[in-house]
mmCIF file of N, CA, C and O in Angstrom:
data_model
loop_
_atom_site.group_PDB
_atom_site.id
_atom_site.type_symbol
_atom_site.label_atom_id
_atom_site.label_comp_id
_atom_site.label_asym_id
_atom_site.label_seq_id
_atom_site.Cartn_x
_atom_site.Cartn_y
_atom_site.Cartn_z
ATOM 1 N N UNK A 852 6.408 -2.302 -65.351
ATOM 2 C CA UNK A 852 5.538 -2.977 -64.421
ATOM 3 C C UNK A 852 6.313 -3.442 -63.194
ATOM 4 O O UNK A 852 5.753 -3.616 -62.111
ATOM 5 N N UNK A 853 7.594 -3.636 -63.388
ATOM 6 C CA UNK A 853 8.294 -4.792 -62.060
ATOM 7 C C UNK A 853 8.884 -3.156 -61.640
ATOM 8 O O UNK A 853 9.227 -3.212 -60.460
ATOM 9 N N UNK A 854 9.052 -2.121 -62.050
ATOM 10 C CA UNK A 854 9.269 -0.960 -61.166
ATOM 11 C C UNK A 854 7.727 -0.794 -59.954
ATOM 12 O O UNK A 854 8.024 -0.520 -58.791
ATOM 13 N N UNK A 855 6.540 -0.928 -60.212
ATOM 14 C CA UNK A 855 6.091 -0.628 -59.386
ATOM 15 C C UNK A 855 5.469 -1.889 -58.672
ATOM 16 O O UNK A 855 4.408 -1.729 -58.070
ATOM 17 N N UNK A 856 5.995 -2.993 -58.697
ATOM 18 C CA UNK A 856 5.761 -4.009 -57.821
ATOM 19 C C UNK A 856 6.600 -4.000 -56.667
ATOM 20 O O UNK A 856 6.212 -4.163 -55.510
ATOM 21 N N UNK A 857 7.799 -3.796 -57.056
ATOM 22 C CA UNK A 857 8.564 -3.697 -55.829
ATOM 23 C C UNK A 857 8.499 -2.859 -54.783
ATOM 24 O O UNK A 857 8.849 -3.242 -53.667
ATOM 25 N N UNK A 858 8.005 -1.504 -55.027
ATOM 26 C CA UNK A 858 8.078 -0.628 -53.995
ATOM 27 C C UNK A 858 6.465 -1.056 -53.074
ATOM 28 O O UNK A 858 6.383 -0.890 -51.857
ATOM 29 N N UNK A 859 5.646 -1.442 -53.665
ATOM 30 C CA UNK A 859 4.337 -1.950 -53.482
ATOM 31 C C UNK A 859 4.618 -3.033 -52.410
ATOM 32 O O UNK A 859 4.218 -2.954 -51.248
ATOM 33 N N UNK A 860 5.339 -4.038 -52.915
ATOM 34 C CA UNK A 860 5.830 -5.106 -52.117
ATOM 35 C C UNK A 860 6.161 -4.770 -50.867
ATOM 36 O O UNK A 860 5.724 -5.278 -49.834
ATOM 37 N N UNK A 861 6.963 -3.882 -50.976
ATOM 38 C CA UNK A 861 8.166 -3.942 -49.398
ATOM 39 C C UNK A 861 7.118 -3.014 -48.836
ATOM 40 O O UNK A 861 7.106 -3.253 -47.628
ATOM 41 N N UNK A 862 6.148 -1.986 -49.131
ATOM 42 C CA UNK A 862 5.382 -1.232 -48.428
ATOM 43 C C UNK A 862 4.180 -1.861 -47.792
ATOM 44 O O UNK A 862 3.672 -1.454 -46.748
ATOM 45 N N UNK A 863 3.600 -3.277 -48.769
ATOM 46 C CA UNK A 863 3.407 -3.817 -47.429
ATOM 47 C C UNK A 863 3.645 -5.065 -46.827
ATOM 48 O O UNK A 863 2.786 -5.741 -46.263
ATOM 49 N N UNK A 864 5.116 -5.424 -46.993
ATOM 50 C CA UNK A 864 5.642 -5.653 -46.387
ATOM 51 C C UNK A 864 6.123 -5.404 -44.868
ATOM 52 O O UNK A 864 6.158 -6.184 -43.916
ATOM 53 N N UNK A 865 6.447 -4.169 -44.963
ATOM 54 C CA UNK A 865 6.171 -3.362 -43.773
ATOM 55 C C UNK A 865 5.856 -2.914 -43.024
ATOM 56 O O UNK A 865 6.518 -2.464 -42.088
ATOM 57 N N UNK A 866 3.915 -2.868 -43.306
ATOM 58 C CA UNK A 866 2.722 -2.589 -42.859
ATOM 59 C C UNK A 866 2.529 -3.759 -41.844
ATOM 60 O O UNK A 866 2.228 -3.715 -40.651
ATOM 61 N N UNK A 867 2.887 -5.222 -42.973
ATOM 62 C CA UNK A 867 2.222 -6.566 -42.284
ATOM 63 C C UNK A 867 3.212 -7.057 -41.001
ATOM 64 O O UNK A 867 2.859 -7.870 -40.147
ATOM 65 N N UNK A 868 4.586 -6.356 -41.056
ATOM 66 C CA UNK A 868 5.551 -6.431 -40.226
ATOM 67 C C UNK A 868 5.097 -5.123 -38.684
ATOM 68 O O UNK A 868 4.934 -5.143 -37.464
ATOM 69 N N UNK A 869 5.084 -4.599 -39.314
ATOM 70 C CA UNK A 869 4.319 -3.278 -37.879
ATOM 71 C C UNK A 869 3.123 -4.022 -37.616
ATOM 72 O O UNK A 869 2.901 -4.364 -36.455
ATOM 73 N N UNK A 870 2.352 -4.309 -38.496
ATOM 74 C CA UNK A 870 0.649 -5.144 -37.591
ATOM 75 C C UNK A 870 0.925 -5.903 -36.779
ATOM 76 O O UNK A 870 0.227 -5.903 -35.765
ATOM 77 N N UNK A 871 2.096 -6.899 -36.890
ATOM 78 C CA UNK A 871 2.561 -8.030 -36.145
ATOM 79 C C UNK A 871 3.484 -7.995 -35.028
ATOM 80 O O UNK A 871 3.722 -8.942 -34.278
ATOM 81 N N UNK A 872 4.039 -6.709 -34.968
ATOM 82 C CA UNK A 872 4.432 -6.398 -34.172
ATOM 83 C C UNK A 872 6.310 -6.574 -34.038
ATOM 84 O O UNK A 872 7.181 -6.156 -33.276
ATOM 85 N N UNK A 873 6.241 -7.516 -35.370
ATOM 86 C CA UNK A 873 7.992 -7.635 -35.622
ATOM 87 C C UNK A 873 9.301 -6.564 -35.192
ATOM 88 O O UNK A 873 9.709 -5.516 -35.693
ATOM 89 N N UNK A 874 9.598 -7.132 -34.373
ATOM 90 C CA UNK A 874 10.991 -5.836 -34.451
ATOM 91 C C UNK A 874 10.669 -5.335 -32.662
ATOM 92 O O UNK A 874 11.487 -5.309 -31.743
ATOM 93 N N UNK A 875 9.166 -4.976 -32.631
ATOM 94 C CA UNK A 875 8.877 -4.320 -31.535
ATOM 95 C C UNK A 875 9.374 -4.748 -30.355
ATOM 96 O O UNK A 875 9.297 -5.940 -30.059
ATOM 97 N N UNK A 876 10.008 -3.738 -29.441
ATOM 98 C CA UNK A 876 10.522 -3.288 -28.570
ATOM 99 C C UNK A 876 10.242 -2.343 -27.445
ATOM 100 O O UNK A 876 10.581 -1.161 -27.493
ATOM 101 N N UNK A 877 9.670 -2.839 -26.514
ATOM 102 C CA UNK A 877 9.330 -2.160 -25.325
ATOM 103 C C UNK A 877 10.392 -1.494 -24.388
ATOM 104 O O UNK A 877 11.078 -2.090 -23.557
ATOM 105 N N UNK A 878 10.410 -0.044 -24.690
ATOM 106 C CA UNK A 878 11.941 0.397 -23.717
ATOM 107 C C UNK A 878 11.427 1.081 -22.128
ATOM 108 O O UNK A 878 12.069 2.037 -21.693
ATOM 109 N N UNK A 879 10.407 0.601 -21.432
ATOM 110 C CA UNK A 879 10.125 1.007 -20.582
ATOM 111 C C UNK A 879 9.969 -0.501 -19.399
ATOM 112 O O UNK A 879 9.335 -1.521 -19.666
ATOM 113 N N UNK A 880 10.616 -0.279 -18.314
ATOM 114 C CA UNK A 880 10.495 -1.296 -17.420
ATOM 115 C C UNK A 880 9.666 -0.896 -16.020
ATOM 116 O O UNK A 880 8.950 0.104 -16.001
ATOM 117 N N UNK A 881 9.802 -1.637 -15.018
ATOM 118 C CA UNK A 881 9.016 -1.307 -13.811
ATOM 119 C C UNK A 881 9.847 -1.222 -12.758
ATOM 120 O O UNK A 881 10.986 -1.689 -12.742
ATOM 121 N N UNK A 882 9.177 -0.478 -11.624
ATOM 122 C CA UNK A 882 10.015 0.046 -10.389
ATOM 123 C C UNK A 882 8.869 0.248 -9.638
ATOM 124 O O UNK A 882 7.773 0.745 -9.896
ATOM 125 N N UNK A 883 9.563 -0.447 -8.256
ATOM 126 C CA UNK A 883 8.651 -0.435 -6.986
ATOM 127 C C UNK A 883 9.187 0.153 -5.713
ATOM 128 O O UNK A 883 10.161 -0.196 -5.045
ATOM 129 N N UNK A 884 8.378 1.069 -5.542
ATOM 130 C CA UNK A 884 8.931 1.976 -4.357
ATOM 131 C C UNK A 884 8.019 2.067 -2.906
ATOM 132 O O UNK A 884 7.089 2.832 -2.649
ATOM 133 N N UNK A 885 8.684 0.914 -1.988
ATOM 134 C CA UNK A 885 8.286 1.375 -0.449
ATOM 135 C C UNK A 885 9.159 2.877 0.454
ATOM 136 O O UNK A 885 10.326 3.266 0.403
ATOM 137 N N UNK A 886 7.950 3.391 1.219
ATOM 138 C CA UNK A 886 8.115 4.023 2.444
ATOM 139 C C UNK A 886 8.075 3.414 3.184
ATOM 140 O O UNK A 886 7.340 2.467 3.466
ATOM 141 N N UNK A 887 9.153 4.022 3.785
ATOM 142 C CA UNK A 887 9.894 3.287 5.170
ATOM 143 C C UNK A 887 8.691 3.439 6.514
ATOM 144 O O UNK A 887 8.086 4.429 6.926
ATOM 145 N N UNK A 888 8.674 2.149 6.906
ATOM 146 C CA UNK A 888 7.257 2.436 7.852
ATOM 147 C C UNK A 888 7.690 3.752 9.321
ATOM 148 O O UNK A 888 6.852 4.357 9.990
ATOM 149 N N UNK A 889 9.182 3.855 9.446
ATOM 150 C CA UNK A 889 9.158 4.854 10.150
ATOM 151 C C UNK A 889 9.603 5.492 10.057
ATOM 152 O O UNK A 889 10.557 5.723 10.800
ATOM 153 N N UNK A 890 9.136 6.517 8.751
ATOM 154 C CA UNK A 890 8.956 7.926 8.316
ATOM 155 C C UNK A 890 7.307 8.696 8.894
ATOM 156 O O UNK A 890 6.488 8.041 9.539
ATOM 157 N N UNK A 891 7.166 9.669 8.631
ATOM 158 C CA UNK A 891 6.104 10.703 9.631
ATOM 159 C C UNK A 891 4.847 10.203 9.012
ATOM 160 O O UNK A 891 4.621 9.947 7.829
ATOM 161 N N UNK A 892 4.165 10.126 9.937
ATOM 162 C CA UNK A 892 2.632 9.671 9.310
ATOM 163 C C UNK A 892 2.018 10.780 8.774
ATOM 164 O O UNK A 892 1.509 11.664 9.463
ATOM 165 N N UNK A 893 2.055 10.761 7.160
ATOM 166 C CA UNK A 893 1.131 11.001 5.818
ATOM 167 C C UNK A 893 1.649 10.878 4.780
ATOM 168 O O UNK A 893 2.794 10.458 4.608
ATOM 169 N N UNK A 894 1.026 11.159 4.100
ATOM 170 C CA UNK A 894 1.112 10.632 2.488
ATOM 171 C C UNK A 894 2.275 11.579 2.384
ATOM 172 O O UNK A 894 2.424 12.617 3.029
ATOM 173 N N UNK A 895 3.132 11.033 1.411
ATOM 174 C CA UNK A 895 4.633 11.174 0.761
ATOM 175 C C UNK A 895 3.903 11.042 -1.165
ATOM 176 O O UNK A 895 3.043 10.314 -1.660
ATOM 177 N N UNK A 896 4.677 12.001 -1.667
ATOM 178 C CA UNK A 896 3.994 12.369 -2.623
ATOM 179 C C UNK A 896 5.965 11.608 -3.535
ATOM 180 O O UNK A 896 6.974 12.286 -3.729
ATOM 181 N N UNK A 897 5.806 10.412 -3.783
ATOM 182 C CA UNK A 897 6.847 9.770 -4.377
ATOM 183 C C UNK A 897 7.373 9.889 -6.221
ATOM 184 O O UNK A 897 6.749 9.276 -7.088
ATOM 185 N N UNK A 898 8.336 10.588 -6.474
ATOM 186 C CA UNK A 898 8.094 11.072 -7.759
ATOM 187 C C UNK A 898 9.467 10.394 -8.618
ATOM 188 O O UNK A 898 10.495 10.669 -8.000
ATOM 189 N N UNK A 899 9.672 9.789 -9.558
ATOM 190 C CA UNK A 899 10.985 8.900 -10.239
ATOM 191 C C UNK A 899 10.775 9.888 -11.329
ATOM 192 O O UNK A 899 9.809 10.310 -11.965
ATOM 193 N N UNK A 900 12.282 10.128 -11.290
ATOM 194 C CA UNK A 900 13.453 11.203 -11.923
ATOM 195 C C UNK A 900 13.925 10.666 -12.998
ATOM 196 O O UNK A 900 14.608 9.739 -12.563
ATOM 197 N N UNK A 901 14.034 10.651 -14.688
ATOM 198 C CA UNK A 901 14.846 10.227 -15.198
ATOM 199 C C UNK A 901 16.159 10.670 -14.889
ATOM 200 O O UNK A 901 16.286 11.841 -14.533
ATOM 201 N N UNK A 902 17.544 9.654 -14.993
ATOM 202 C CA UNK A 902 18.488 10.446 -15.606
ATOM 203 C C UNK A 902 18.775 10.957 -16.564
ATOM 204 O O UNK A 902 19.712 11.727 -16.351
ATOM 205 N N UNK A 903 18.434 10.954 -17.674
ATOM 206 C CA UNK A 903 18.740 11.657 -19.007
ATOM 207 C C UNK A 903 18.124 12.494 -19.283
ATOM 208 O O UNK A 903 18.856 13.388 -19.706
ATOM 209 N N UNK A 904 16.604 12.910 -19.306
ATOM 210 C CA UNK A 904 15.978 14.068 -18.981
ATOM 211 C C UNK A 904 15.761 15.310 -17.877
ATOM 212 O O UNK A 904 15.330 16.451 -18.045
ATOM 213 N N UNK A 905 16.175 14.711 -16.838
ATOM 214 C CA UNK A 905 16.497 15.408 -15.395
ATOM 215 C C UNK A 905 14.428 15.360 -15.073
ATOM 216 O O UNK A 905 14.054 15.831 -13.998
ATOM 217 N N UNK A 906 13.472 14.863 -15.931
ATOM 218 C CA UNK A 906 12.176 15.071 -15.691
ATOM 219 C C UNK A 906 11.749 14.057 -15.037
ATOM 220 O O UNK A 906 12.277 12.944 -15.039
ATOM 221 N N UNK A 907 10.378 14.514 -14.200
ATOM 222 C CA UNK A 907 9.255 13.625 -13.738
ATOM 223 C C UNK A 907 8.496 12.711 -14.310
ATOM 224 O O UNK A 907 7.474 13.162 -14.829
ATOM 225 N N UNK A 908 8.773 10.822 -14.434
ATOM 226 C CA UNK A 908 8.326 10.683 -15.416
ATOM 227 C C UNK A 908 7.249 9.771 -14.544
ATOM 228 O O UNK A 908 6.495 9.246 -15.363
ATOM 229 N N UNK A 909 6.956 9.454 -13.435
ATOM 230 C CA UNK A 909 6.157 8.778 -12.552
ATOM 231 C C UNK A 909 5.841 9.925 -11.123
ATOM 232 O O UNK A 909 6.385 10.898 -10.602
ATOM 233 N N UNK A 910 4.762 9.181 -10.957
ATOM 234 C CA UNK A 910 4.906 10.197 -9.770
ATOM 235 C C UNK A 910 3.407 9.645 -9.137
ATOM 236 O O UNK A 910 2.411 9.421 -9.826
ATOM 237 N N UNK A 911 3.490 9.504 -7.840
ATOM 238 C CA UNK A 911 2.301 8.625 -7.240
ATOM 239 C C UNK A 911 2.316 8.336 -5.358
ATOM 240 O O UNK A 911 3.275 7.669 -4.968
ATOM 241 N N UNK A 912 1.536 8.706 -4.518
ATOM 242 C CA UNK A 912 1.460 9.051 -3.174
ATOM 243 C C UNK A 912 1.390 7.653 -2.807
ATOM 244 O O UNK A 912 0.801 6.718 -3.348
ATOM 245 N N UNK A 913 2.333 7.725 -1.461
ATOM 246 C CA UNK A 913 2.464 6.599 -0.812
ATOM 247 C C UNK A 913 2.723 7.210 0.985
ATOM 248 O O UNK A 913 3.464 8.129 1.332
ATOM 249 N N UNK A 914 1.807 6.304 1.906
ATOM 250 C CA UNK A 914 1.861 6.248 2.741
ATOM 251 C C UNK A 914 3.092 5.374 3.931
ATOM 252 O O UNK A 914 3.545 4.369 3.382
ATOM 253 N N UNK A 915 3.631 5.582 5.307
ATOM 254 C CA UNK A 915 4.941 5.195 5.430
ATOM 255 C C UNK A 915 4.293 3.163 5.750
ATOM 256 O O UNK A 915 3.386 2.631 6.391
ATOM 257 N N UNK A 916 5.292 2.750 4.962
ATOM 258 C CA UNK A 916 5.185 1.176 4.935
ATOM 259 C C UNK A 916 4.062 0.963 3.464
ATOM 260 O O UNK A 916 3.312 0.023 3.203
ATOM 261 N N UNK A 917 4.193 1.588 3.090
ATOM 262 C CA UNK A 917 3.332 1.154 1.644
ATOM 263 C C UNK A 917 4.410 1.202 0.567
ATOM 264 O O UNK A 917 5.548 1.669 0.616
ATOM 265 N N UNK A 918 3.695 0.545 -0.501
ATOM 266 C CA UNK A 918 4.256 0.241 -1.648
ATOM 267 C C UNK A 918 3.765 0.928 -3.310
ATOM 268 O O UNK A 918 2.673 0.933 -3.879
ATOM 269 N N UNK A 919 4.936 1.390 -3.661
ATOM 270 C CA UNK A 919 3.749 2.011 -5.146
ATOM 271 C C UNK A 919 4.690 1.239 -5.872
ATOM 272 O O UNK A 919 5.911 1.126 -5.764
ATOM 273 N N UNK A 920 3.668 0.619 -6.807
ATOM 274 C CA UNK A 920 4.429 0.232 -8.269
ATOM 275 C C UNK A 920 4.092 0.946 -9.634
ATOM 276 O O UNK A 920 3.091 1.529 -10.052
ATOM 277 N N UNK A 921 5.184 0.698 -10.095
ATOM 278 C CA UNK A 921 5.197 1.951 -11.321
ATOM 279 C C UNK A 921 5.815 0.680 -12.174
ATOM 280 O O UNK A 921 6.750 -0.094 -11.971
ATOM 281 N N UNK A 922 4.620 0.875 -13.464
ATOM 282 C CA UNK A 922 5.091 0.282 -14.992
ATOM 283 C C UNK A 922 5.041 1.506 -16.090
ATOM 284 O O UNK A 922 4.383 2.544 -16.021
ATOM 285 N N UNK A 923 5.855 1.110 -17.028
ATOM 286 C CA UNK A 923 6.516 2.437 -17.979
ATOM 287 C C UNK A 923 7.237 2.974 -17.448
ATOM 288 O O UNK A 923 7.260 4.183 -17.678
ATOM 289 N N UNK A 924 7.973 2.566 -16.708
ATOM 290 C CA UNK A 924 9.198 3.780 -16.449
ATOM 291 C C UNK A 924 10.675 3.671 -17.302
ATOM 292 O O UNK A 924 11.231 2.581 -17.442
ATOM 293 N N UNK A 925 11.230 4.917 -17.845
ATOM 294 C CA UNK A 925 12.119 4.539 -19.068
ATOM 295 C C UNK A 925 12.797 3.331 -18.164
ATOM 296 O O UNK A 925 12.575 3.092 -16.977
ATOM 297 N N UNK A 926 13.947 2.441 -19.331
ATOM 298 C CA UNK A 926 15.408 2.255 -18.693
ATOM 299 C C UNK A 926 16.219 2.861 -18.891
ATOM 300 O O UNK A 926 16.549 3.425 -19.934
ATOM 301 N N UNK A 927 16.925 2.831 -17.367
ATOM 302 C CA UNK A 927 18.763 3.561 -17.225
ATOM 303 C C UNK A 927 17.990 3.854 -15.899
ATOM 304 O O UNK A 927 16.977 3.337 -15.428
ATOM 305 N N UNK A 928 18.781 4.828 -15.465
ATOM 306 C CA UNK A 928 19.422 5.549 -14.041
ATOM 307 C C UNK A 928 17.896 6.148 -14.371
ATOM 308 O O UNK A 928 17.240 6.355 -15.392
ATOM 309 N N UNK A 929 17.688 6.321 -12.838
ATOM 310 C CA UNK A 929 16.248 7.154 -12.325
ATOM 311 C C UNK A 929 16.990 7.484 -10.541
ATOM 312 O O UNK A 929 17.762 6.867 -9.806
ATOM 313 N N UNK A 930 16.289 8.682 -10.463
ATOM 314 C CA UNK A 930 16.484 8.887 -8.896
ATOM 315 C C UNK A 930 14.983 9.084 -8.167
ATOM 316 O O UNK A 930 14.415 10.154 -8.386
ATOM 317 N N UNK A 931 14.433 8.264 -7.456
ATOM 318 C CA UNK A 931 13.131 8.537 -6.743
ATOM 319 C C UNK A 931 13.354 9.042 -5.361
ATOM 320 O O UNK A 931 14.193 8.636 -4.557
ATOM 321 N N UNK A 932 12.333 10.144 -5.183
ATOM 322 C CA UNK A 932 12.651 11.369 -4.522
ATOM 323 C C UNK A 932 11.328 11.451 -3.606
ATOM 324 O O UNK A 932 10.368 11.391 -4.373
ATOM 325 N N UNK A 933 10.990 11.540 -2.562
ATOM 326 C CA UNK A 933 9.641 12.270 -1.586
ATOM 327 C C UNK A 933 10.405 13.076 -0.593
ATOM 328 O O UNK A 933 11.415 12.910 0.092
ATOM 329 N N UNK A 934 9.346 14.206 -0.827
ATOM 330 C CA UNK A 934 9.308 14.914 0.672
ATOM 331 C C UNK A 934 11.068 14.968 0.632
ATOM 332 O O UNK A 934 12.037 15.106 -0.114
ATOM 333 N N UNK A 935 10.530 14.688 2.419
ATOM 334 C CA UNK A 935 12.106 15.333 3.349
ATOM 335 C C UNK A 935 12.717 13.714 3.026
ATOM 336 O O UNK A 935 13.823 13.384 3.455
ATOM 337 N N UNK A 936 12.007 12.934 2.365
ATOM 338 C CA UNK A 936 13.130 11.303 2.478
ATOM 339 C C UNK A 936 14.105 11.424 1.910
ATOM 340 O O UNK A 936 14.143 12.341 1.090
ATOM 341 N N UNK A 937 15.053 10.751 2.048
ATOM 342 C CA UNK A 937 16.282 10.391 1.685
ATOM 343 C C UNK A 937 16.102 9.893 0.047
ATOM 344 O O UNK A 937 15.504 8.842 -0.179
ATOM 345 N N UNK A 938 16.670 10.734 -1.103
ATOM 346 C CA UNK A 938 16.433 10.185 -2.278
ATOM 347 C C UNK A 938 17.205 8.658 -2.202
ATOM 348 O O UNK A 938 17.660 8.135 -1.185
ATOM 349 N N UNK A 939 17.213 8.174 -3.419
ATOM 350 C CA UNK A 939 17.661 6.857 -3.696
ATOM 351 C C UNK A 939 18.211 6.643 -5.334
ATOM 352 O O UNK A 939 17.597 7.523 -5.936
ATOM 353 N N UNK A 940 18.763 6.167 -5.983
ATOM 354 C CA UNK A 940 19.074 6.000 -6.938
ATOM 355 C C UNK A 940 19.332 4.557 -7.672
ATOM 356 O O UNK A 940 20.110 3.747 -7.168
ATOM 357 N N UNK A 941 18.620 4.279 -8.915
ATOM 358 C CA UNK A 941 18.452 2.536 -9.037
ATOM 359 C C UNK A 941 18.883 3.043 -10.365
ATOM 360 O O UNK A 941 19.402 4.092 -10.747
ATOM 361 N N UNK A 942 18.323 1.464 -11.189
ATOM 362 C CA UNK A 942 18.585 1.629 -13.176
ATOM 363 C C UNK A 942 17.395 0.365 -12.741
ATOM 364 O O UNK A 942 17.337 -0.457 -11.828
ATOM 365 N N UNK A 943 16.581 0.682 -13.831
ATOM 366 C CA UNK A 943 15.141 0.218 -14.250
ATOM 367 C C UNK A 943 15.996 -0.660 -15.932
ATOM 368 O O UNK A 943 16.590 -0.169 -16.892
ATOM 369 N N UNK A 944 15.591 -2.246 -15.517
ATOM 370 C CA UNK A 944 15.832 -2.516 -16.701
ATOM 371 C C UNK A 944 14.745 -3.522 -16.986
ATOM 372 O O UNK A 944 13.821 -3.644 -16.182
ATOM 373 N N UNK A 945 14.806 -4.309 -18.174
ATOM 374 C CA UNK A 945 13.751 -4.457 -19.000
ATOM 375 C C UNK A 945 13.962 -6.292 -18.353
ATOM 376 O O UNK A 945 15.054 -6.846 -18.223
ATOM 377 N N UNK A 946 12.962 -6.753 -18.125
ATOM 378 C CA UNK A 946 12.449 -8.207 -17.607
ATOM 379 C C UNK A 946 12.687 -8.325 -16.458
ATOM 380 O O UNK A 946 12.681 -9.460 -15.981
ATOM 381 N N UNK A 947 13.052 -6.885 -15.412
ATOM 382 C CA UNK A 947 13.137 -7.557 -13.933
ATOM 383 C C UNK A 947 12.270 -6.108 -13.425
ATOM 384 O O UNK A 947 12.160 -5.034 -14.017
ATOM 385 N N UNK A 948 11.897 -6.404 -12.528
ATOM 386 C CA UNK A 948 11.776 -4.948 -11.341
ATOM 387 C C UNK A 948 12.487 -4.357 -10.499
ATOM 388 O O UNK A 948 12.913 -5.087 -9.603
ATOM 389 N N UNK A 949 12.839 -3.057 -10.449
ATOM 390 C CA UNK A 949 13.989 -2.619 -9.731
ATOM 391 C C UNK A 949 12.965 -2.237 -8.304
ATOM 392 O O UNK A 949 11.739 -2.306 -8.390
ATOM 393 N N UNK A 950 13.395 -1.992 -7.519
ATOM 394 C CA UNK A 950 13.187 -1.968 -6.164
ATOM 395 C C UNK A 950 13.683 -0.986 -5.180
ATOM 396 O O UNK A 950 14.762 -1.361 -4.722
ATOM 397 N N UNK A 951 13.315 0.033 -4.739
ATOM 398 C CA UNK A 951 13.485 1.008 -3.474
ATOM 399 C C UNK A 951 12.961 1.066 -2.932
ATOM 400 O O UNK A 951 11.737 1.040 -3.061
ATOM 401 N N UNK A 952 13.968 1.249 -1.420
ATOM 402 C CA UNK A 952 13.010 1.514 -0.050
ATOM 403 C C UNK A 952 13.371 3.346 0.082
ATOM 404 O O UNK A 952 14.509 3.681 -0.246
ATOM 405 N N UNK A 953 12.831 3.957 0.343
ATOM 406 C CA UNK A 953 12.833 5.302 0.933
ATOM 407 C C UNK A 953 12.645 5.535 2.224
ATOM 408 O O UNK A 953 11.574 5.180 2.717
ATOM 409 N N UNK A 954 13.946 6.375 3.296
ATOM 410 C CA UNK A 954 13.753 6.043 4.300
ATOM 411 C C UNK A 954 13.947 7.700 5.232
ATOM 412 O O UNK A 954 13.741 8.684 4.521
ATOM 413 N N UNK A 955 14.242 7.926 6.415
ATOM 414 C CA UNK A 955 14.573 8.931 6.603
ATOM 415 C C UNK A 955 16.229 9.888 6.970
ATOM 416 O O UNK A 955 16.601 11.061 7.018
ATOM 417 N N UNK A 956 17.005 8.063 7.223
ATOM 418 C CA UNK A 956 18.007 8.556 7.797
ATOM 419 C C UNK A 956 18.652 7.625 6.608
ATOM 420 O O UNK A 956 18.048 6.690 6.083
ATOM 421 N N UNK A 957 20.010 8.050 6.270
ATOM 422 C CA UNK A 957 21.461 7.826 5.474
ATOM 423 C C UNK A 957 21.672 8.554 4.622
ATOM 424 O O UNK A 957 22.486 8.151 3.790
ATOM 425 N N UNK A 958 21.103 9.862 4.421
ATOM 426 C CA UNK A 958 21.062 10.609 3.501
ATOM 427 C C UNK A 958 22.611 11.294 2.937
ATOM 428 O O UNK A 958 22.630 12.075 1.986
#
């Protein structure tokens, strides 16, 4: 009998620990990306790069002097990229917002 209490136990144990959310860990932070108000007038099609995947993991149009914010984006190194702008390169970490301007010249 005490063989199958225990495995019973910790299973839901485990269950009542995942319902609650124990342990849980959010590995995605936020990043906010302005165009530089004097870049060419139209939409800039703004896209954040992981580093570790080399993939597109945001991606969202912004006009010059506007702002896109992006939540879920992994943490670590990201490179956000439009058009002919000048890429940029940040690290997205977890309880702050990372921040880029995209511009046309320092490339």
């Amino acid at each position: 009998m005490l063989r199958r209490v225990v495995p019973v136990f910790l299973l839901g144990t485990a269950a009542v620990l995942t319902l609650a959310g124990c342990g849980a860990h959010d590995s995605t932070g936020q990043l906010s990306v302005t165009v530089s108000s004097n870049a060419a007038d139209h939409a800039y099609e703004v896209k954040v790069i992981t580093a570790t995947t080399g993939k597109v993991s945001e991606h969202q149009r912004v006009f010059p002097g506007g702002t896109a914010n992006f939540a879920g984006v992994p943490l670590g190194g990201v490179t956000v990229k439009a058009n002919e702008l000048c890429p940029q390169k940040t690290t997205v970490k977890n309880g702050t917002v990372a921040a880029v301007t995209l511009t046309t010249t320092g490339c």
